[in-house]
Structures are given as structure tokens and as C-alpha cells.
XYZ file of C-alpha atoms in Angstrom:
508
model
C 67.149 131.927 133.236
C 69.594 132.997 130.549
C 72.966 134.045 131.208
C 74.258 137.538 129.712
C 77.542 137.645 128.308
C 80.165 138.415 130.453
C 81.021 142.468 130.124
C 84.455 144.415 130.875
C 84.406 147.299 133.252
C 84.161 149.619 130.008
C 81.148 147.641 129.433
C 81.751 146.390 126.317
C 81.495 142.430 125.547
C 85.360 141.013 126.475
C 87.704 139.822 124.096
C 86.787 136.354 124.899
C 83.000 137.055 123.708
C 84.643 138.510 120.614
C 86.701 135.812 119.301
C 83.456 133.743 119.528
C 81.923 135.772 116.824
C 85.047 135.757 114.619
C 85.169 132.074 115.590
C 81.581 131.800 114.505
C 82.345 133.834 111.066
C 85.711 131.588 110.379
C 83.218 128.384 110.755
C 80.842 130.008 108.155
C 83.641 131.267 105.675
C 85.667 128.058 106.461
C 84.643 126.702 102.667
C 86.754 129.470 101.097
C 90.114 128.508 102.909
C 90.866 126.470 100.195
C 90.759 129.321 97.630
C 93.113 131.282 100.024
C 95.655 129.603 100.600
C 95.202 128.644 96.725
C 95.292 132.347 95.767
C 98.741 132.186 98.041
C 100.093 129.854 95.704
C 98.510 131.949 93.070
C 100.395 135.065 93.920
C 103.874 133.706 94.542
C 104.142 131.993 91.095
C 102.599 135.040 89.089
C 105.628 137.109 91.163
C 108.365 134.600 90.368
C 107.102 134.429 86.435
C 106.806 137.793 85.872
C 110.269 138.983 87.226
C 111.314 136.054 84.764
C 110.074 138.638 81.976
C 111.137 141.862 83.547
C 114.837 140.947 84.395
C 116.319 142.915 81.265
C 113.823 146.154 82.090
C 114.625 145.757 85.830
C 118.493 145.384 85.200
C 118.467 148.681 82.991
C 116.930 150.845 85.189
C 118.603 150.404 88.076
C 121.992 150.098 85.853
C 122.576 145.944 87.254
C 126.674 145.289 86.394
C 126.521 141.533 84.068
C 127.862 139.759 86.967
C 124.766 141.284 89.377
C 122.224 140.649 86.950
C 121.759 136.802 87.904
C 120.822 137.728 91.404
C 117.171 139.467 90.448
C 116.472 135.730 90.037
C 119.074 133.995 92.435
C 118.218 136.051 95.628
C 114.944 135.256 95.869
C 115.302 131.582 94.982
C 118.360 131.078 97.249
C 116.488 132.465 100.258
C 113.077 130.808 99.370
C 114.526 127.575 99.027
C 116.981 127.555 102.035
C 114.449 128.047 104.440
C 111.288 125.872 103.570
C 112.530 122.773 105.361
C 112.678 125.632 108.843
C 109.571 127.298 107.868
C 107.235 124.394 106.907
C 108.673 121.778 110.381
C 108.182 125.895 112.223
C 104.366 125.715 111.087
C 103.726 122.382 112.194
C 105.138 123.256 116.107
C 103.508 126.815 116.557
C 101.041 126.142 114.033
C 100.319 126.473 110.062
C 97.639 129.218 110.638
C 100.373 131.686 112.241
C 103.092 130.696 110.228
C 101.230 131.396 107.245
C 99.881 134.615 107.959
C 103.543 135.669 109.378
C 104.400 135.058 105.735
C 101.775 136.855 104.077
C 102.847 139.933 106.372
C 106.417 139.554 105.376
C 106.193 138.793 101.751
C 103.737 141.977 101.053
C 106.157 144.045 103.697
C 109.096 143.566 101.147
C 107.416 143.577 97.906
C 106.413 147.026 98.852
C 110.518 147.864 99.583
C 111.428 146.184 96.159
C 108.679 148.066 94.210
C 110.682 151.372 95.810
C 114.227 150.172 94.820
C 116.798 152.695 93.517
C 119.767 150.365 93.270
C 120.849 146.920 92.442
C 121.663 146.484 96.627
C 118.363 147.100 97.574
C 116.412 145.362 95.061
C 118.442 142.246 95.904
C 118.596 142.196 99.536
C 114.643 143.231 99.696
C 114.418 140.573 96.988
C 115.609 138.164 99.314
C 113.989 138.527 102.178
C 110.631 138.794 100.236
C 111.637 134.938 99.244
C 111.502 134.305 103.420
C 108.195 135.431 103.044
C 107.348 133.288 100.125
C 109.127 130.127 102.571
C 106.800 130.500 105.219
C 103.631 130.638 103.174
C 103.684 127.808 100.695
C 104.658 124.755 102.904
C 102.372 126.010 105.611
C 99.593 126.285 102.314
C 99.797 122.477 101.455
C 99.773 121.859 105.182
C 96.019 123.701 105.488
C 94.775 121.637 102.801
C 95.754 118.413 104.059
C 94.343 118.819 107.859
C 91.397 120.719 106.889
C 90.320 118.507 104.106
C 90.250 114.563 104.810
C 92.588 111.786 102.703
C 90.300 110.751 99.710
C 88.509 112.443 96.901
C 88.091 115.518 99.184
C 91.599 116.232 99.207
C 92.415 115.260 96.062
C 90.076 117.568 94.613
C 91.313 120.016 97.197
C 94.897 119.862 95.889
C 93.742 119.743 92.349
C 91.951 123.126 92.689
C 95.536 124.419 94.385
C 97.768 123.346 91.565
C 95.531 124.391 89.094
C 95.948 128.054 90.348
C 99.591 127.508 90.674
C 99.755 126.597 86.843
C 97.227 129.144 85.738
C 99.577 131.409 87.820
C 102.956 130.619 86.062
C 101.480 131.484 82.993
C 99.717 134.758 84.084
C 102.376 136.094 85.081
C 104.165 135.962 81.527
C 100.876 138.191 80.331
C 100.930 140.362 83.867
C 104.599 141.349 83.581
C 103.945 142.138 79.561
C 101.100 144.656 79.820
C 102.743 146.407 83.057
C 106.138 146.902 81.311
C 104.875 148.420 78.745
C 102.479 150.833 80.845
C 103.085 151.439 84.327
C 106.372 149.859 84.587
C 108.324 147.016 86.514
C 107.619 148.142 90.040
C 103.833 147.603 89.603
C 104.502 144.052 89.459
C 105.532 144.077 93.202
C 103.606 146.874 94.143
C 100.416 144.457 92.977
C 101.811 141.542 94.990
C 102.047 143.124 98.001
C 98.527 144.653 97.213
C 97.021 140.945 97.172
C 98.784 139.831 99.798
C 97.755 142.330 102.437
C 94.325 141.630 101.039
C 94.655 137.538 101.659
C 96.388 138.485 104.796
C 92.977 139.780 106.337
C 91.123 137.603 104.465
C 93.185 134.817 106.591
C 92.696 135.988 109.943
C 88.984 135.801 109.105
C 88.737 132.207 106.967
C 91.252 130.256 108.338
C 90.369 128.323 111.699
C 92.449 128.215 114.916
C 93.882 125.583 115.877
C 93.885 124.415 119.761
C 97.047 125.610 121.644
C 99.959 122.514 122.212
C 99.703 121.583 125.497
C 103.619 121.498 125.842
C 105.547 124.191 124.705
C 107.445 123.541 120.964
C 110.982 122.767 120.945
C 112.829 123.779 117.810
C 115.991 121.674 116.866
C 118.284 124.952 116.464
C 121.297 123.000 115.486
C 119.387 121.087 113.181
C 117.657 123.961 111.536
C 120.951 125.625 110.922
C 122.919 123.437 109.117
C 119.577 122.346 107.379
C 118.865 125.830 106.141
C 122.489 126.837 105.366
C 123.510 123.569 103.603
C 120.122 123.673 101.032
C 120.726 127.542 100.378
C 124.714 126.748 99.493
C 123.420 123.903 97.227
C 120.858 126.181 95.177
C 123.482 128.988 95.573
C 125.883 125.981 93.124
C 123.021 125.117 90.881
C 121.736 128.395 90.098
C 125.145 130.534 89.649
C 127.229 127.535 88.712
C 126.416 128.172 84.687
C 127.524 131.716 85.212
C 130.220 131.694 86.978
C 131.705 127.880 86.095
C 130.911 124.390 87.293
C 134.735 124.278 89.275
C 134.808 127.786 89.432
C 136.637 128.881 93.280
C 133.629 131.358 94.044
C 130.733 128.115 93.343
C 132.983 124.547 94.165
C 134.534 125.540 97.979
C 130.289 126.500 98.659
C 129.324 123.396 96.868
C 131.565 120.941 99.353
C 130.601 123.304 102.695
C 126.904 122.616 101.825
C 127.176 118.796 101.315
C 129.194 118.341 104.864
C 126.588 120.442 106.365
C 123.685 118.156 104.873
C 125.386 114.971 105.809
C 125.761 116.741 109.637
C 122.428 117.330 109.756
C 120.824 113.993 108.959
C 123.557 112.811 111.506
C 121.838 114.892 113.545
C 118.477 114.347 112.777
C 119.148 111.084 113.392
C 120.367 111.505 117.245
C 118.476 114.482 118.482
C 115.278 113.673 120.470
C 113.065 116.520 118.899
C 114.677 116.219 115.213
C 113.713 119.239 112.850
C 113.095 116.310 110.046
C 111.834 113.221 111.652
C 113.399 110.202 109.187
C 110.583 108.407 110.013
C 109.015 110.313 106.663
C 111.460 109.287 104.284
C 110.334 105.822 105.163
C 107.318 105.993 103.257
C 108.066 105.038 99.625
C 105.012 107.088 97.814
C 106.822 109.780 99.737
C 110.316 109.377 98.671
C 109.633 109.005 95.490
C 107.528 111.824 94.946
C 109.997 114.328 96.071
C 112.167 112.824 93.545
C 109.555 112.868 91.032
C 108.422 116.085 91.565
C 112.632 117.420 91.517
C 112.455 116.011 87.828
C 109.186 117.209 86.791
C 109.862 121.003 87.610
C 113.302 120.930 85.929
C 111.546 119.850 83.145
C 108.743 122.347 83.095
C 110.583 125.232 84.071
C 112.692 123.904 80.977
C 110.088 124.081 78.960
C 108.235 127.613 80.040
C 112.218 129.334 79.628
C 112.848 128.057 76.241
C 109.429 128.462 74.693
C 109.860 131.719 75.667
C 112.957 132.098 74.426
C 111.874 130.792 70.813
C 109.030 133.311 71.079
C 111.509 136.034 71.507
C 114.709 134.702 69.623
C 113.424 132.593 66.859
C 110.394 134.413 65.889
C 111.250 137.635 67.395
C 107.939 138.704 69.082
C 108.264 141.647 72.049
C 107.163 140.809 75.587
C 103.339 141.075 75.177
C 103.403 139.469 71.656
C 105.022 136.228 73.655
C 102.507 136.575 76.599
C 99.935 136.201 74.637
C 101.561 132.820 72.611
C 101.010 131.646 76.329
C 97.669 132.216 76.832
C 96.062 129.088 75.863
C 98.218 127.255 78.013
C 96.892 129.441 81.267
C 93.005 129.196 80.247
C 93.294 125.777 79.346
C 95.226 124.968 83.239
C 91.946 126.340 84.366
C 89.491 123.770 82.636
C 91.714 120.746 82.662
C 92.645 121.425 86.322
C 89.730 121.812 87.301
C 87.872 118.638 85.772
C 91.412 116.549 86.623
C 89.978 117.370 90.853
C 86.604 115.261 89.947
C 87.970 112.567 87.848
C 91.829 112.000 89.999
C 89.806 110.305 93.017
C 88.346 107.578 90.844
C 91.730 106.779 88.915
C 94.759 105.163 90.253
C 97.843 107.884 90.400
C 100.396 106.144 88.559
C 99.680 105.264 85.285
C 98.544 108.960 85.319
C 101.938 109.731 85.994
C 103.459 107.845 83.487
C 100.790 108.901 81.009
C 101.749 112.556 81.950
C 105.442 112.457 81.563
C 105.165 111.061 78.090
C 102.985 113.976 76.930
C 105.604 115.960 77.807
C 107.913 114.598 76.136
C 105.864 114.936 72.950
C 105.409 119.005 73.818
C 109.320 119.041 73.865
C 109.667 116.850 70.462
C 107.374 119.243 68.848
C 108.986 121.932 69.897
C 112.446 121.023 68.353
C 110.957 120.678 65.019
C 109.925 124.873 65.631
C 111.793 127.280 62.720
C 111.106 131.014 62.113
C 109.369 130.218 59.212
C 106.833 127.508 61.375
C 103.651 128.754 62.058
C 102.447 129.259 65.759
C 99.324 127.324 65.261
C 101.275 124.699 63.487
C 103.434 123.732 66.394
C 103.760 125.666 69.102
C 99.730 125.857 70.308
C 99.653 122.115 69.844
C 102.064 121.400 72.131
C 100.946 123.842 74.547
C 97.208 122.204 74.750
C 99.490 118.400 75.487
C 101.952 119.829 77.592
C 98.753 121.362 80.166
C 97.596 117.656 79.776
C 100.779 116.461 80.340
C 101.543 118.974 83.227
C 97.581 117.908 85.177
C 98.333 114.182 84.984
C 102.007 114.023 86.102
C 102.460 116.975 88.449
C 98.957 117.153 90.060
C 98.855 112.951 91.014
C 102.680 113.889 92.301
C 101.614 116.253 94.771
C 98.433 114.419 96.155
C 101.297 111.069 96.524
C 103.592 113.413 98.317
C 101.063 114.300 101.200
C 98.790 110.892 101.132
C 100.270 108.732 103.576
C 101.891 111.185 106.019
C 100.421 112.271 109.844
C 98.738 115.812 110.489
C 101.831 116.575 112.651
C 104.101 116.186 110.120
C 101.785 118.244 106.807
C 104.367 121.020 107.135
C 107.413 118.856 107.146
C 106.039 117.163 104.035
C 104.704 120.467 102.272
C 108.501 121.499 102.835
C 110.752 119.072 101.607
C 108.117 118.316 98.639
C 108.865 121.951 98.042
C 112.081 121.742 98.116
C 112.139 119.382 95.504
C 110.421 121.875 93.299
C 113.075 124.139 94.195
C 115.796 122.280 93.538
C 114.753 121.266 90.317
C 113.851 124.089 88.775
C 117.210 125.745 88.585
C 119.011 123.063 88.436
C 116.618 122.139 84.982
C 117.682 125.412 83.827
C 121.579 125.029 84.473
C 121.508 121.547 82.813
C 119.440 122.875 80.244
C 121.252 125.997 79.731
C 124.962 124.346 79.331
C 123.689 122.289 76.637
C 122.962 125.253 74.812
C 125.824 127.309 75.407
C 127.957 123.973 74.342
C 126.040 123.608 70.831
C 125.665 127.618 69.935
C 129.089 128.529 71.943
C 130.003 131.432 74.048
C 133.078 133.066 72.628
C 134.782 133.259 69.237
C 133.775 133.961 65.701
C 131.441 130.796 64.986
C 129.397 131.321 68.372
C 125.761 132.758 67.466
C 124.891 135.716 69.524
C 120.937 135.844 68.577
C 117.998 135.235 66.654
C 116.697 132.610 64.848
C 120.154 130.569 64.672
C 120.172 130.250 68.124
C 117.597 127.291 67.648
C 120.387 125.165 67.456
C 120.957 125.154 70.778
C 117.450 125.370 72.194
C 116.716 121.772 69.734
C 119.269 120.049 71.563
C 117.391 121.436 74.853
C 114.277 120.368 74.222
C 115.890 116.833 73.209
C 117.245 116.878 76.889
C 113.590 117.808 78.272
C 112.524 114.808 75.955
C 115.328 112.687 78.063
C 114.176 114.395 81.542
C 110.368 113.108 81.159
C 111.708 109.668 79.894
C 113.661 109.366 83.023
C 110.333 110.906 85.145
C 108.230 108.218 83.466
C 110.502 105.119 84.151
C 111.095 106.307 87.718
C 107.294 106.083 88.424
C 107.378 102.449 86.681
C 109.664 100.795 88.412
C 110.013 102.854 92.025
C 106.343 104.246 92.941
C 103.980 101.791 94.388
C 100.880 100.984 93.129
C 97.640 102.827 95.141
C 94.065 102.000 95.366
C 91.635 105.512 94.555
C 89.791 105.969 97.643
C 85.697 105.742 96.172
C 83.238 108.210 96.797
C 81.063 105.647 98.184
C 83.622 104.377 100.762
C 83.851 108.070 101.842
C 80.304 108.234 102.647
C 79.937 104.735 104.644
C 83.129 105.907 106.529
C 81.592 109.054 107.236
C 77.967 107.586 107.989
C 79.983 105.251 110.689
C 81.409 108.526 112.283
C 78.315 109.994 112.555
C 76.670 106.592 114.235
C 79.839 106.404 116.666
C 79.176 110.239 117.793
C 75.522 109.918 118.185
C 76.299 106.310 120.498
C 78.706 108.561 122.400
């Protein structure tokens, strides 16, 4: 005798019956999470990199002051990076599934608004709470990866497949935000974002598997969580406006102090509370520490090196936005094939001499780069060191990320996602203040002998890219002397592990 599904009064099949069949489609779609939550990634960089381009269109149009201009960059940043360490710790209590899509929803929702802006308020406020939708997404994204795919050359490759749309995405952006500025205009750039995301939003809810409830309900460390969240945002907040404004300046240094008291407060209380926001137990884990470290130096150095390639495109050899997307465009389809191959060879190599090995190529894009003049050909320098730096990028950055996550519990994937995050973060404006400084030092900012544009201004930028040359020096002797040697997991040791599993269910 068979048993007919249960049946509401209506007499339709119950909700319970129904999430079984949406249960039975997630288990069926379940190989595309991966290209999801990569496609998450995807989305957020191609956002970030384009607004990079449209800033001067963006500013004109809605008629930005000078002193307002720095927030179409900062707002975003400020609020993305102040709340990862919340969101990603949020994800792993309540879970990484709802999290994520809560972000998806919230990062399309005010897209949408900033597409619609009509003055420089409202694109910056909407611009920052987008960046809250951005901070609940991409911790939560690593932390999918690393509980639905197993330590070992599964995850590795799984991770490989997520930077590499991450790097083809910083790149397409640069040739998105060209070809819309000069057609539709710089709203389409959100209006597309929030576009995809609705799209991966119900794509999510279908893909992504649920996770069992907690049997005890989550307690949030509140206290923690504010001065965690308020002290990182007043830190970024220095880095990012501290070139504009000044170093000592009273509107960056009294923010500057506030947010280092409130980050010594909250490891104090991190360290007393009995459900801590961030457990210490995670900085324990050398690979771990160091790779947040590591990964702080290696954005600042490639967000050096994207900003001031661009700006030789555009200063030096004077092209227009869609000429310089284009000077970019080997560097996105080559992310794709040395990304991708990087996932199937990473598993069988030890991490850090790959490292090392990737840091130095960097260093050799940068060199080459300072030796760029307007009369230099494109193909004589500047594709060169794009096809080493993508080298350089897949053997440092990629083998950084997979370290970050190896060693650390399911329970704490979001906690790690977060703070690895928050390295990137913190790096990448703070590579650009650094970075920036030097410049304005060697070209100067006020009086007759300060250059104001074109090719002179390579000057400055030379003396940047020496700095970038200093920055991977510094990444690759780090990894020498503080990250540990590790042991590639083998295919082969996957499969007897597995086979063992499989002889331990069927005895049970």
C-alpha cells in the first residue's frame, strides 16, 4: 500500500510536499552553486571597476562640488568594508544561504535607486547602502564554497574558478563602463547590476541548498559588533579621504584615534564575552594570519597597478575611455585561461613558492611599466606586462585565498571569508593613498613647477610603480620567512579517503 501525499483542505499538495520538490531541484542544480555565488563575486567587482571609470561623467551630471567627488568611491567602500566582519560572523549564526540572498535583495534594491539619482545626496547615500549589500554577499560567497566543497583539490579548484571571475570581473568592468558611457550612459551601469542580481537572486533560492535549522537560537555579540563595525569603517574612512583632505588634517586624525580605541575595545571584548563576534581562536592559525596580511599587501598592490595603468592610458598616451578599455582586454581574457588551468594544476603544487613566484612577477609588470613614455609602443611594454602581471596575479592571489580558508572549521567559513575580506579592503585604498602621495610629492600640487597633465605626469606615476615594485618585494619576503610550509592534498588521497567513507556508511 502506498501512501498519497498529504493534501491541504484546498486540496492542493502542502507546503511541506512543495519544498521537497524544490529540495529535489536544488540537489539536481546543486553543481552550479559554485558559478553563483562566483557570478556574485563577478558582479560586485565589474560594479566597483566601472564606477572607477565613470566618476568624472557621474560627477558632471549630477554637478558633484571637488570636495564631494571622493565619496562616489568612498561611500561605497566605507560601508562595504565596515560591515563584513558583522555580515560574514551574521551568516555563519542564521546561516550563509539567507545571508547571502538578503544581500543579493539589497544590493539590486539600491543599485536600482542609484541608477535614478538626481543629486550628489542621493547617489551617495544609495551608494552606500548598496555597499551593505555588497557586505553581506561576498563573505557569505567564500563561506558556500568552503562547506559545500571539501578541503583538497575540490576546493581549490572551487576557489580557483571564483577568483578567476573576480579578476576577469575587475577588468570587464573597465570595457563595460567604456561602451555604456559613451551610449546609454552612467546609470546603465547600475541599472545592469541590479538586473543580474535579481536574476542570481532567484537563481539562489533554487541552487543553493538549505541548511538544517540551529538547534539553539543564535546569539549575536551586539557590543562586539558595534565597535567592530564602527572602528573598521572610521579606519577606511582615514585611509581613503586622508590624501584628500590631509594625513593630520582635524576632519581625518580625531576619526583616525576614535577608530583605533574602538578596535582595541573590541578585541578586549572579544576576548571576555562568552559568544564573541570574532572568536581569537582563528587568529591562532598561522596560514591564517598571514594570509590576511598577505592578501592586505597584494590588493594594495594590484589596485595600484589597475589605477595607474589606467592612468598612463589616459594621461601619458592620451587614449578616451573605450580606447583604454580595450588596452585591458588581454589582461581579462587571459584571467579566464590562466585561472582556469591554475584550479587543475594548484592541488598538485605546494602554495608557497607559488606565492613567492607570484609576487615577483609583479614586480616585473610594475618595472616595465616605469620604463612606459608617450612615444613607447603598447605592444612594446604595456601588453607584456599585462600577460606577467595575470600570471603574477593567479599564483600569488589565488594560493592566498585557498591558505586563508584551509585550516579553519565550517562554523567559522563566514568569520574567515570576512576578515580575509577585509584585508582586501583595507588594502586597496590604502595602496592607492600610499601610492597616490608619492605622486603628488614628485609632480606637486600647487605652484608654477607642479604638472597638471599629460604625458609629464609620468614622473610621478614611475616613482609609483617603483613603490608597487617595493610592495611585492615586501609580499614575497613575508611569505618566505612567516607562511608555513603545506603539503598539496593528492587526488589519489582524495579518492581512498572518500572510498573509506563510503565503506564506513555501507558498515553502518
Amino acid at each position: 500500500m502506498t501512501n498519497a501525499p498529504a493534501v491541504s483542505p484546498l486540496g492542493t499538495p502542502t507546503e511541506h510536499d512543495n519544498l521537497k520538490g524544490v529540495d529535489r531541484l536544488r540537489q539536481k542544480f546543486r553543481p552550479l552553486l559554485l558559478y553563483v555565488v562566483s557570478l556574485v563575486e563577478f558582479i560586485n567587482i565589474v560594479n566597483g571597476s566601472s564606477v572607477s571609470v565613470a566618476i568624472l561623467p557621474i560627477a558632471q551630471d549630477l554637478q558633484f562640488s571637488v570636495t564631494e567627488v571622493l565619496w562616489i568611491i568612498n561611500a561605497y567602500t566605507i560601508t562595504f568594508a565596515g560591515l563584513l566582519l558583522l555580515s560574514g560572523r551574521l551568516g555563519d549564526l542564521i546561516g550563509h544561504r539567507r545571508m547571502f540572498m538578503f544581500g543579493l535583495f539589497w544590493f539590486a534594491l539600491w543599485a536600482l535607486v542609484v541608477s535614478f539619482s538626481t543629486s550628489p545626496i542621493m547617489f551617495i547615500l544609495s551608494r552606500a547602502l548598496q555597499g551593505m549589500g555588497a557586505a553581506s554577499t561576498i563573505p557569505t560567497a567564500m563561506a558556500l564554497i568552503a562547506t559545500n566543497y571539501p578541503a583538497g583539490p575540490e576546493r581549490t579548484k572551487a576557489f580557483s574558478i571564483y577568483g578567476a571571475f573576480g579578476g576577469l570581473g575587475a577588468v570587464t568592468g573597465l570595457l563595460l563602463a567604456g561602451g555604456l558611457i559613451a551610449s546609454l550612459g552612467w546609470q546603465w551601469i547600475f541599472r545592469i547590476s541590479a538586473i543580474a542580481a535579481s536574476v542570481l537572486l532567484v537563481l539562489s533560492y533554487v541552487i543553493i541548498p538549505l541548511t538544517p535549522p540551529k538547534d539553539e537560537k543564535p546569539k549575536v555579540d551586539f557590543l562586539g559588533a558595534t565597535t567592530a563595525t564602527l572602528g573598521v569603517t572610521g579606519i577606511v574612512y582615514y585611509i581613503a579621504t586622508g590624501v584628500d583632505y590631509g594625513w593630520g588634517s582635524v576632519k581625518t586624525i580625531p576619526i583616525f584615534a576614535v577608530a583605533l580605541v574602538l578596535i582595541g575595545s573590541f578585541v578586549l571584548i572579544e576576548s571576555r564575552v562568552q559568544t564573541p563576534l570574532m572568536p581569537l581562536r582563528v587568529w591562532k592559525v598561522k596560514s591564517f594570519t598571514t594570509s590576511v596580511v598577505l592578501a592586505f599587501v597584494s590588493m594594495a598592490k594590484s589596485q595600484g597597478t589597475i589605477y595607474y595603468a589606467n592612468m598612463v592610458f589616459q594621461e601619458v598616451y592620451q587614449w578616451n575611455a573605450l580606447q583604454t578599455a580595450l588596452g585591458f582586454l588581454v589582461h581579462a581574457l587571459l584571467a579566464i585561461v590562466v585561472f582556469g588551468a591554475l584550479g587543475r594544476i594548484l592541488p598538485r603544487l605546494p602554495l608557497k613558492p607559488l606565492i613567492m613566484a607570484g609576487f615577483l612577477l609583479r614586480c616585473v609588470t610594475a618595472l616595465m611599466f616605469s620604463f612606459v613614455t608617450e612615444h613607447t609602443s603598447y605592444f612594446a611594454l604595456p601588453f607584456p606586462a599585462f600577460i606577467i602581471h595575470i600570471f603574477g596575479i593567479g599564483l600569488s592571489h589565488l594560493p592566498i585565498q585557498i591558505t586563508a580558508v584551509r585550516d579553519a572549521e565550517n562554523e567559522d567559513q563566514g568569520l574567515v571569508g570576512a576578515l580575509y575580506n577585509t584585508g582586501l579592503q583595507l588594502g586597496a585604498p590604502f595602496g592607492i593613498a600610499i601610492l597616490n602621495v608619492i605622486v603628488i610629492s614628485t609632480n606637486g600640487n600647487a605652484g608654477a613647477d607642479s604638472v597638471r597633465g599629460g604625458p609629464a605626469l609620468m614622473k610621478g606615476f614611475r616613482n609609483a610603480f617603483y613603490a608597487m615594485v617595493a610592495m611585492g618585494l615586501f609580499g614575497f619576503f613575508l611569505a618566505l620567512v612567516i607562511l608555513p610550509w603545506d603539503k598539496p592534498v593528492r587526488p589519489a588521497v582524495k579518492k581512498n579517503l572518500k572510498k573509506e567513507a563510503e565503506l564506513a556508511e555501507f558498515a553502518t
